[in-house]
PDB file of C-alpha atoms and ligand atoms in Angstrom:
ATOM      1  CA  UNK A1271     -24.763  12.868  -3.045  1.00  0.00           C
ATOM      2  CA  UNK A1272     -22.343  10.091  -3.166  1.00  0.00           C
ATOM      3  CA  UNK A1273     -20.613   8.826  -0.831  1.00  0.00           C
ATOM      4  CA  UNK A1274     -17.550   6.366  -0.711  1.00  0.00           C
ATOM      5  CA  UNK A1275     -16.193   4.075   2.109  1.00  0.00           C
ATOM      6  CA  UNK A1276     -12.766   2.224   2.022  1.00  0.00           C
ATOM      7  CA  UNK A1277     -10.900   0.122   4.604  1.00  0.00           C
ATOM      8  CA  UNK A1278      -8.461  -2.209   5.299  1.00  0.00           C
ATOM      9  CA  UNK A1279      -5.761  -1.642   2.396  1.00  0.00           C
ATOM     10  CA  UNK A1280      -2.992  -2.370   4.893  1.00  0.00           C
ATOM     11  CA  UNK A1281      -0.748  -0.302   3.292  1.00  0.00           C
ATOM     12  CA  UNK A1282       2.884  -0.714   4.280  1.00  0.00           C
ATOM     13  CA  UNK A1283       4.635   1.371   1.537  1.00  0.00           C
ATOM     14  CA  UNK A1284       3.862   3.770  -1.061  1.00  0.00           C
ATOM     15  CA  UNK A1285       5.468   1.198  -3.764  1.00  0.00           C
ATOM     16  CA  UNK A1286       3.053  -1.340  -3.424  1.00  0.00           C
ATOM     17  CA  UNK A1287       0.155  -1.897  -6.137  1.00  0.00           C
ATOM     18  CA  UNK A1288      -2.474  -0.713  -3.966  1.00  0.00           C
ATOM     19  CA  UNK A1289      -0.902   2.403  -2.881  1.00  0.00           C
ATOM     20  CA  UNK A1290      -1.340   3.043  -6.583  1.00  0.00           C
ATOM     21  CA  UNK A1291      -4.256   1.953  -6.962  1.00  0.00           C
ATOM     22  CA  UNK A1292      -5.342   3.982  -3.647  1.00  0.00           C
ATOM     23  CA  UNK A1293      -3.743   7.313  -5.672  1.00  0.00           C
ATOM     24  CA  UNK A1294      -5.580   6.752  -8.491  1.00  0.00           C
ATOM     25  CA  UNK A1295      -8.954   6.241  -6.656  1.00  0.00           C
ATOM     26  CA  UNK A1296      -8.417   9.176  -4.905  1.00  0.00           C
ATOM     27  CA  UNK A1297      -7.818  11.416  -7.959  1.00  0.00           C
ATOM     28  CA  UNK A1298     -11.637  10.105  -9.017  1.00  0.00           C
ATOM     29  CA  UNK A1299     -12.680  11.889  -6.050  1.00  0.00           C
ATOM     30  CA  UNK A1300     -13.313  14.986  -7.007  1.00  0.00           C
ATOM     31  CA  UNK A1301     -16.618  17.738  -6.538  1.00  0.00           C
ATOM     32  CA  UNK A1302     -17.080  17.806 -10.412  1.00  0.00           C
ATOM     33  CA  UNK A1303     -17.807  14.195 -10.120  1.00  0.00           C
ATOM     34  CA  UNK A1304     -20.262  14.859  -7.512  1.00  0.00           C
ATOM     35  CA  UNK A1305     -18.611  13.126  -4.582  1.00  0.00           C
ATOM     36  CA  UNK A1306     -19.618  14.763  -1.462  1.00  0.00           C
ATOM     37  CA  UNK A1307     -18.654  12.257   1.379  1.00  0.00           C
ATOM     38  CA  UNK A1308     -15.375   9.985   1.692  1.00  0.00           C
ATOM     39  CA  UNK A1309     -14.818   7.652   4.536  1.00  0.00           C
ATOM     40  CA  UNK A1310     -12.122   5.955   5.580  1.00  0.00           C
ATOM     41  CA  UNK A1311     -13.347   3.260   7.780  1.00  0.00           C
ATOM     42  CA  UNK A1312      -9.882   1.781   9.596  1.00  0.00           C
ATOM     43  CA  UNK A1313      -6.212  -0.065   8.640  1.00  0.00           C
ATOM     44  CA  UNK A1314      -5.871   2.147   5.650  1.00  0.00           C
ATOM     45  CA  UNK A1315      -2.493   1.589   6.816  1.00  0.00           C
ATOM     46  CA  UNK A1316      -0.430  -0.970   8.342  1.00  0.00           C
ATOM     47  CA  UNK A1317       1.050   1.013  10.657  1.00  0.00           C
ATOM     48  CA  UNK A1318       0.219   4.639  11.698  1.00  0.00           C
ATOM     49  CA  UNK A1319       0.063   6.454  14.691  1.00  0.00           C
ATOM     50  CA  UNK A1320       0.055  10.004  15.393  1.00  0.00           C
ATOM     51  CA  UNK A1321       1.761  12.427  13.955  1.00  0.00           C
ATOM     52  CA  UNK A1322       5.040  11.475  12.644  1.00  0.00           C
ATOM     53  CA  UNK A1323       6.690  12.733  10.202  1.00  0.00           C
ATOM     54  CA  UNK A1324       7.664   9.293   8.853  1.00  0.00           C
ATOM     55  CA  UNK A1325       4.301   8.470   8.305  1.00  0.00           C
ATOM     56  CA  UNK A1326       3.648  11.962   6.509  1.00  0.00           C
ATOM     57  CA  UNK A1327       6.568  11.412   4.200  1.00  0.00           C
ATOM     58  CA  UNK A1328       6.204   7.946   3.410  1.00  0.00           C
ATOM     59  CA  UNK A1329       3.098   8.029   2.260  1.00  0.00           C
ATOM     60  CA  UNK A1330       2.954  11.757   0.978  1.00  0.00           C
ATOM     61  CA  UNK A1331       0.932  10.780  -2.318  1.00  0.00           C
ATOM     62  CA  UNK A1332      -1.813   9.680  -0.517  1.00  0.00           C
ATOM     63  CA  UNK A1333      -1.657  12.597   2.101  1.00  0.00           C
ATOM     64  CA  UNK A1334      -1.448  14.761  -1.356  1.00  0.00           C
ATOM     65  CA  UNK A1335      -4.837  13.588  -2.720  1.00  0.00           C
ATOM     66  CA  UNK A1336      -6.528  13.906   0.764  1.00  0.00           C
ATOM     67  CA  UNK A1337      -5.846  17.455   1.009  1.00  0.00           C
ATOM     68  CA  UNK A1338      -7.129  18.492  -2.666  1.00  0.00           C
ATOM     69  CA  UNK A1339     -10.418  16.855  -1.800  1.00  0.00           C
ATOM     70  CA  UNK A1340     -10.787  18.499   1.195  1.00  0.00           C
ATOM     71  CA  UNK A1341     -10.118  21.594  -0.051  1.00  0.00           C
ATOM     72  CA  UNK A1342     -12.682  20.795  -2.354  1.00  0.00           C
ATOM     73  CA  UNK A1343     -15.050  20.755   0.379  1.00  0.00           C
ATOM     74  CA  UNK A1344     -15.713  17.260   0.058  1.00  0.00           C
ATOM     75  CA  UNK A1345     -16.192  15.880   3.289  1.00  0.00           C
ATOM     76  CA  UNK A1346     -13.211  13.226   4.632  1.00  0.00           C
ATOM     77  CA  UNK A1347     -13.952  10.845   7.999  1.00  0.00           C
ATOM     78  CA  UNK A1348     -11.175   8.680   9.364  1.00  0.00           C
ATOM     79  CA  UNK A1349     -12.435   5.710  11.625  1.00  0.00           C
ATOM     80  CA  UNK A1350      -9.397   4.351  13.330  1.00  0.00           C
ATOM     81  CA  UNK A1351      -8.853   0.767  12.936  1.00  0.00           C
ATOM     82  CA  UNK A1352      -6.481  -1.481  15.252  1.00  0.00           C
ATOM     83  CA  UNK A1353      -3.367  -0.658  13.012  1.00  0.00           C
ATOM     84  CA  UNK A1354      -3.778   3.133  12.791  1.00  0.00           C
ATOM     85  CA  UNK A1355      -4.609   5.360  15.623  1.00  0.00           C
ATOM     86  CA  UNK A1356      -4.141   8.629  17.309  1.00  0.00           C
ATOM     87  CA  UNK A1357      -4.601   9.976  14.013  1.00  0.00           C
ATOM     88  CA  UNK A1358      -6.354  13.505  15.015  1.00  0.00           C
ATOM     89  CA  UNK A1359      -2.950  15.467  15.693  1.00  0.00           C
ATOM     90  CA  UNK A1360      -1.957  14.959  12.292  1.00  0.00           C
ATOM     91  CA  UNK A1361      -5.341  14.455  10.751  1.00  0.00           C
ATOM     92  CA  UNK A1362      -7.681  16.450  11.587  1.00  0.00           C
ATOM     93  CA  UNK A1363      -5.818  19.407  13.112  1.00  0.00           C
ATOM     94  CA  UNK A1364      -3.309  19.730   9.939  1.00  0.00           C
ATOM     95  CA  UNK A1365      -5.541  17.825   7.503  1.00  0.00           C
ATOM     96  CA  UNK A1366      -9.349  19.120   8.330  1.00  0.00           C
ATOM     97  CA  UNK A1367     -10.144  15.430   8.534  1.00  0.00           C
ATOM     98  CA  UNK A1368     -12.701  14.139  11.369  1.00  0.00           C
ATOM     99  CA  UNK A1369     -11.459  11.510  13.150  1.00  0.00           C
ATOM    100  CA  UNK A1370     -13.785   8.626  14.806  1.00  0.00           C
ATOM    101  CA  UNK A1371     -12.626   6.109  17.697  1.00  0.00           C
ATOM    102  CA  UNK A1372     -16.234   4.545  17.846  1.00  0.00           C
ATOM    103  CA  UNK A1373     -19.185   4.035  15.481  1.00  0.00           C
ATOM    104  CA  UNK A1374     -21.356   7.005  14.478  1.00  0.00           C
ATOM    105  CA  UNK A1375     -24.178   7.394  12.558  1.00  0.00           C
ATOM    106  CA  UNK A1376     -24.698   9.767   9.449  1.00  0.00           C
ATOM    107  CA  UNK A1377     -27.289  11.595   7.852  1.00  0.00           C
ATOM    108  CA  UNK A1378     -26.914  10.448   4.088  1.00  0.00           C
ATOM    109  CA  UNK A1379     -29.500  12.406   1.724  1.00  0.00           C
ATOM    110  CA  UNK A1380     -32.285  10.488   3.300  1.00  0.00           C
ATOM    111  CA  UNK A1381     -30.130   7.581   4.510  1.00  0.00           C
ATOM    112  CA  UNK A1382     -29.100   7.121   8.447  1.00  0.00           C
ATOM    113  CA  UNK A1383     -25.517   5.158   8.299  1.00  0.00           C
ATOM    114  CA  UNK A1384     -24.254   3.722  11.512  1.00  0.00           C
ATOM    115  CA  UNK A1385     -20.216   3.379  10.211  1.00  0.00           C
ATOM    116  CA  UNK A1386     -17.501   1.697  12.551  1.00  0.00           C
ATOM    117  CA  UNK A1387     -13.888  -0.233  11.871  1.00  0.00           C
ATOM    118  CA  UNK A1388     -15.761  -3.416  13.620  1.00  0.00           C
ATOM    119  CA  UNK A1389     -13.429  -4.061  15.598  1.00  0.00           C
ATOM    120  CA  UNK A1390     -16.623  -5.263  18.204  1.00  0.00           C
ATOM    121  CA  UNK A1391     -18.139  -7.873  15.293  1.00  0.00           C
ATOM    122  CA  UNK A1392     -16.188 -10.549  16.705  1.00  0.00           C
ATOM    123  CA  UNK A1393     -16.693 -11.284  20.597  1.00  0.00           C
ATOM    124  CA  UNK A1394     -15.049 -14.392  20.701  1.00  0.00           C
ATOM    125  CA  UNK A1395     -11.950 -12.942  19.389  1.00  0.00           C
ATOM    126  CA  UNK A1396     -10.871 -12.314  23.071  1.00  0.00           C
ATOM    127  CA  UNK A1397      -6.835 -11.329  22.509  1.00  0.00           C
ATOM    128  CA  UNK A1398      -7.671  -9.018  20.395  1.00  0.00           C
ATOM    129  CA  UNK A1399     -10.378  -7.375  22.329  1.00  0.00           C
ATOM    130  CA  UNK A1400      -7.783  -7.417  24.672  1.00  0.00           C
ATOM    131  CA  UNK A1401      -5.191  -5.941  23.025  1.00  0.00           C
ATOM    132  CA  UNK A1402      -8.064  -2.693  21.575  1.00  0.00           C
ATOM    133  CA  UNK A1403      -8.501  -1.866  25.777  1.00  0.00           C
ATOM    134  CA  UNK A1404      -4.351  -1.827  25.893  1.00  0.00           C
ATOM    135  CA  UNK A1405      -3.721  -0.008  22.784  1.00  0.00           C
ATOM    136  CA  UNK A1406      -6.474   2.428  23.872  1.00  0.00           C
ATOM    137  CA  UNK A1407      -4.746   3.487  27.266  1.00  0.00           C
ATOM    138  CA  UNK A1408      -3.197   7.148  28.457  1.00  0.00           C
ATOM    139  CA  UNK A1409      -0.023   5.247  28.575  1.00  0.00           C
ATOM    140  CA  UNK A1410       0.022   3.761  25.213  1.00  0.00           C
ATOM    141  CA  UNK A1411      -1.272   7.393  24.008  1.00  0.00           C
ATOM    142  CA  UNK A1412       1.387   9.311  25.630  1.00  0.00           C
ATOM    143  CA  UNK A1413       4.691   6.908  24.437  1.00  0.00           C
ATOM    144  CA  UNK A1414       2.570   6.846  20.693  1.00  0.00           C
ATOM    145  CA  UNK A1415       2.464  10.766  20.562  1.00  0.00           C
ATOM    146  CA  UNK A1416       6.317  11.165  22.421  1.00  0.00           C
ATOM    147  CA  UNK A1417       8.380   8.635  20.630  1.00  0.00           C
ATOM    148  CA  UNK A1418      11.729  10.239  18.845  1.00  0.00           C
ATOM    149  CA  UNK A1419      10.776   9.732  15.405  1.00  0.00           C
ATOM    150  CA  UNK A1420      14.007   7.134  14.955  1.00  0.00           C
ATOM    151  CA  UNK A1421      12.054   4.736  17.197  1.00  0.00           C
ATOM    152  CA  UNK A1422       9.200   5.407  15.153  1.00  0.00           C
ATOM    153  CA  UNK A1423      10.574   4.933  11.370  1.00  0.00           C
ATOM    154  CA  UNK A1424      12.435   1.639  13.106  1.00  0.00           C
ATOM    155  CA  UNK A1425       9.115   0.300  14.660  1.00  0.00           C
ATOM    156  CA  UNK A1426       7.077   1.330  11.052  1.00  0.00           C
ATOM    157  CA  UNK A1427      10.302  -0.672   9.191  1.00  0.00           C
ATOM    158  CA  UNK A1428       9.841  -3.453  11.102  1.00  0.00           C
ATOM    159  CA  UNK A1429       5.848  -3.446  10.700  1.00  0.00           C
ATOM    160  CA  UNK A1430       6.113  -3.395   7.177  1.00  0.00           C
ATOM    161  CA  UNK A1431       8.392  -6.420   7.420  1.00  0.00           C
ATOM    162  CA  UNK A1432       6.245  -8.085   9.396  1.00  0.00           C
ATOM    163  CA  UNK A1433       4.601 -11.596   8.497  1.00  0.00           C
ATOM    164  CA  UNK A1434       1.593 -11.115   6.638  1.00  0.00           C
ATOM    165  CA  UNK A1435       0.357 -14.339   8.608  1.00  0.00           C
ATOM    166  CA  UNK A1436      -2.357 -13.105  10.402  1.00  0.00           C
ATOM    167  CA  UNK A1437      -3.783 -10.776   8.488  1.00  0.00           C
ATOM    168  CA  UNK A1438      -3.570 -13.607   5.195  1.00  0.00           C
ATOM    169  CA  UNK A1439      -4.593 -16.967   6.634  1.00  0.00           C
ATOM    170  CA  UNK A1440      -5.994 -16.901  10.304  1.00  0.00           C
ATOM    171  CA  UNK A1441      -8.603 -13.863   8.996  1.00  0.00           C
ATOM    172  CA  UNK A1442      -9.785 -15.780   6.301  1.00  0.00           C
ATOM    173  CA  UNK A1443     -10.245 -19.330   7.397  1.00  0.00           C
ATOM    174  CA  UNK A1444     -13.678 -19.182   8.486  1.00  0.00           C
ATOM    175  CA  UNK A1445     -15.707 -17.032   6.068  1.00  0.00           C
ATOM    176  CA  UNK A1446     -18.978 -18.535   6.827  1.00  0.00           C
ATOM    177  CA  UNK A1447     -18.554 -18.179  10.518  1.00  0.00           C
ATOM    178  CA  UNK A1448     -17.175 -14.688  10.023  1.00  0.00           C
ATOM    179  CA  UNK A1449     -20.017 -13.639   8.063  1.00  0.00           C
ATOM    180  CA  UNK A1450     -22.339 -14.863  10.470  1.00  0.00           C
ATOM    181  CA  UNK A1451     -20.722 -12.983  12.965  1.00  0.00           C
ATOM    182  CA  UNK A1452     -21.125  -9.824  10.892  1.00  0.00           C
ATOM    183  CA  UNK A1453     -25.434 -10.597  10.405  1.00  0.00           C
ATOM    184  CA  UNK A1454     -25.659 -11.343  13.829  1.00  0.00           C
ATOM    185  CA  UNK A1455     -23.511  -7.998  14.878  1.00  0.00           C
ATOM    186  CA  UNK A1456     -25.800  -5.849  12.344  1.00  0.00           C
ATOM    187  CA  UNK A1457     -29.070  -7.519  13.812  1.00  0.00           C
ATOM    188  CA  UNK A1458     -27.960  -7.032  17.121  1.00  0.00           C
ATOM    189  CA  UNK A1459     -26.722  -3.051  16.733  1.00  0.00           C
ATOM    190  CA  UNK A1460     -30.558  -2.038  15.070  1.00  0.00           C
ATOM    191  CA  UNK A1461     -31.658  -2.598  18.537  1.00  0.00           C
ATOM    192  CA  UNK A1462     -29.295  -0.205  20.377  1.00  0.00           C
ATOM    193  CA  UNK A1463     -29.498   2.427  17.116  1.00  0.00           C
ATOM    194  CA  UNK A1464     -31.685   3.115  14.217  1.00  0.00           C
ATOM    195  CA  UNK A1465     -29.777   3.362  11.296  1.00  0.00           C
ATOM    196  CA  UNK A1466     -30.921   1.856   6.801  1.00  0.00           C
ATOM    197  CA  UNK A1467     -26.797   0.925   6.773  1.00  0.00           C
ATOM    198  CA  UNK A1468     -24.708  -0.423   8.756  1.00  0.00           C
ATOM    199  CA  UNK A1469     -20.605  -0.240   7.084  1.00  0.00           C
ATOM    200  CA  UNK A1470     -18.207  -1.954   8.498  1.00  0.00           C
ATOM    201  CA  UNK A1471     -14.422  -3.201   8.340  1.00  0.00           C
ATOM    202  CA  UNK A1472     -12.168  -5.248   9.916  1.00  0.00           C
ATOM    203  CA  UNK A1473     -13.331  -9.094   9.192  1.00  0.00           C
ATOM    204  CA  UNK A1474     -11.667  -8.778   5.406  1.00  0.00           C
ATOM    205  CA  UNK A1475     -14.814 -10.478   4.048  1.00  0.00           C
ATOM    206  CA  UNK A1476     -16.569  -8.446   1.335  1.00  0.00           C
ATOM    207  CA  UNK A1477     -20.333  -9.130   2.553  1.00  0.00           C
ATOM    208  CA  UNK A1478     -23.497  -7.395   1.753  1.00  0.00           C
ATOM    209  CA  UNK A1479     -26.875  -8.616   3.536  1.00  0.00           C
ATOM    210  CA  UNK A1480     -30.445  -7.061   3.819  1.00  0.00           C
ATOM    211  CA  UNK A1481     -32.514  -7.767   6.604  1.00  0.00           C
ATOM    212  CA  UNK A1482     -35.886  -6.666   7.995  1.00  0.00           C
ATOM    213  CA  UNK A1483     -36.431  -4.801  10.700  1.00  0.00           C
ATOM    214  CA  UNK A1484     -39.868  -3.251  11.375  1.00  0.00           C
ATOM    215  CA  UNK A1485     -41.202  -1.941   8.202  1.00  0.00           C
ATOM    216  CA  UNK A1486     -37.824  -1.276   6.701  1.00  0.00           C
ATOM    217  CA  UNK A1487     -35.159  -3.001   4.840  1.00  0.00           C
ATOM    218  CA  UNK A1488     -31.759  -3.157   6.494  1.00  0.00           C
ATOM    219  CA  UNK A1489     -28.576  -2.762   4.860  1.00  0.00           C
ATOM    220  CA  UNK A1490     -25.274  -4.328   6.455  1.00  0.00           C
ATOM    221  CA  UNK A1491     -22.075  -3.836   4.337  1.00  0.00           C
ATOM    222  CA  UNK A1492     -18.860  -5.125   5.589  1.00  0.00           C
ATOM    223  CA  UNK A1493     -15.883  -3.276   2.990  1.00  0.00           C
ATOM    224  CA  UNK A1494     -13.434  -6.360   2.812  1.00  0.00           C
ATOM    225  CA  UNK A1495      -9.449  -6.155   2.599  1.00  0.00           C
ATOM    226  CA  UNK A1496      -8.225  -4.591  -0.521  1.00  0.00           C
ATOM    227  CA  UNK A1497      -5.591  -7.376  -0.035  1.00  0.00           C
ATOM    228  CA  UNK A1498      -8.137  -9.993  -1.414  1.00  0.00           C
ATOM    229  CA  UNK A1499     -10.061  -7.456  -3.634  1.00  0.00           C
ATOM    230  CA  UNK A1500      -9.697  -3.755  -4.101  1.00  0.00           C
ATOM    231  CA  UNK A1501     -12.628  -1.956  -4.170  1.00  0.00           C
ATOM    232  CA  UNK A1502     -15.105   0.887  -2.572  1.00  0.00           C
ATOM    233  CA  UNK A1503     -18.774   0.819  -1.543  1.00  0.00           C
ATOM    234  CA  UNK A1504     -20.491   3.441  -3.606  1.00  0.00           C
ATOM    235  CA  UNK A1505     -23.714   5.058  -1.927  1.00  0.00           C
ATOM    236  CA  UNK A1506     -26.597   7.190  -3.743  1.00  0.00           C
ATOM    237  CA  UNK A1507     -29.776   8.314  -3.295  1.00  0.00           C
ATOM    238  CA  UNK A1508     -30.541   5.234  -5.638  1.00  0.00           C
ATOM    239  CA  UNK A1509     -28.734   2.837  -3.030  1.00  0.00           C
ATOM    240  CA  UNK A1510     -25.430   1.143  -2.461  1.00  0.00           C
ATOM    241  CA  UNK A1511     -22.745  -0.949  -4.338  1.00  0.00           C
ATOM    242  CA  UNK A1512     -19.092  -1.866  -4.634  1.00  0.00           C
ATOM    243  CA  UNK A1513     -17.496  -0.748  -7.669  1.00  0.00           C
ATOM    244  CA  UNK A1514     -13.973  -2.235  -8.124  1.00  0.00           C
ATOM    245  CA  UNK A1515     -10.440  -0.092  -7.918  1.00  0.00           C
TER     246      UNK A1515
HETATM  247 MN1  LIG I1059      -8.816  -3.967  11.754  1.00  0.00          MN
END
């Protein structure tokens, strides 16, 4: 078994160095290799939502390598971050991807792995908690899955313009405190769940901390932003790692 988990690239074109870098990764993926699990865990991409075709074409290299390793049987999640969503139209109906809205928790060769965006690590961060229940509503769902794909290739231009402001300075400011937050959020979660990992996004600080709970060892992994360091967590039977893209 091994497994790899990704998030937070941000990807707003297929030009960019980590698009490439993405591409390449991907091709690595591959049965003969022994991969057998690949999870996307949220804001692969700056902007996606639903089905559009100018998401499909834009980034068509990536959508490439996702469908040879699925039809290699290796298994693909998708866990929706806050900047793609309503994914399961396009990706798991036309892609055979499984698409996740919430945390779940995996079966791992031995290994129970609780994976979510973490999106909920934060609860201070009361805008955007905000902004997750809007985003989240019929409404929203019905004008993301109806829009005339014109409105939809302007609103993904104009994302991909967009200041990287928040995403580049507020984010990172407080690394202690955000790391913190992600301990406390790991400590608090093996009460509600049992789980050896916990793998999160979101926070864009590459963290790994053990903790003990009961007679185990606890594993919390929070995946970073490939736009201060590209890389995957690798998981064995051995254990867990990054390894860098
Ligand atoms: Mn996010």
């Amino acid at each position: 078994m091994i497994a790899y988990f990704v998030s937070d690239i941000h990807l707003r074109s297929i030009q960019e160095v980590n698009a490439r870098l993405l591409v390449r990764f991907l091709k690595s993926v591959t049965k003969k290799d022994g991969v057998t699990h690949l999870f996307f865990v949220g804001d692969i991409f700056d902007f996606w939502i639903s089905d559009h075709k100018y998401f499909i074409e834009k980034f068509e290299p990536i959508i490439n390598e996702v469908q040879r390793i699925v039809s290699e049987d290796i298994v693909v999640y998708y866990f929706e971050g806050n900047h793609d969503l309503y994914l399961s139209s396009y990706w798991t109906d036309r892609l055979g991807v499984k698409v996740f809205k919430d945390h779940e928790v995996f079966q791992l060769n031995g290994f129970k792995v609780r994976v979510e965006h973490g999106d909920l690590i934060d609860p201070e961060d009361k805008g955007y908690l905000f902004l997750r229940k809007v985003l989240r509503t019929p409404v929203i769902e019905y004008v993301a899955h109806n829009s005339p794909e014109k409105f939809i290739a302007k609103l993904g231009e104009k994302a991909s313009q967009a200041s990287r402001y928040y995403t580049t300075n507020v984010k990172t400011q407080r690394v202690e405190e955000t790391i913190d937050k992600i301990h406390t959020y790991a400590q608090k979660k093996i009460k509600e769940t049992e789980f050896d990992f916990i793998v999160t996004g979101h926070v864009h600080v590459r963290d790994e901390f053990s903790f003990v709970w009961g007679e185990k060892r606890i594993q919390s992994v929070n995946l970073g932003s490939w736009m201060q360091h590209p890389s995957a967590y690798r998981l064995t039977e051995k254990g867990g790692g990054f390894v860098d893209i």
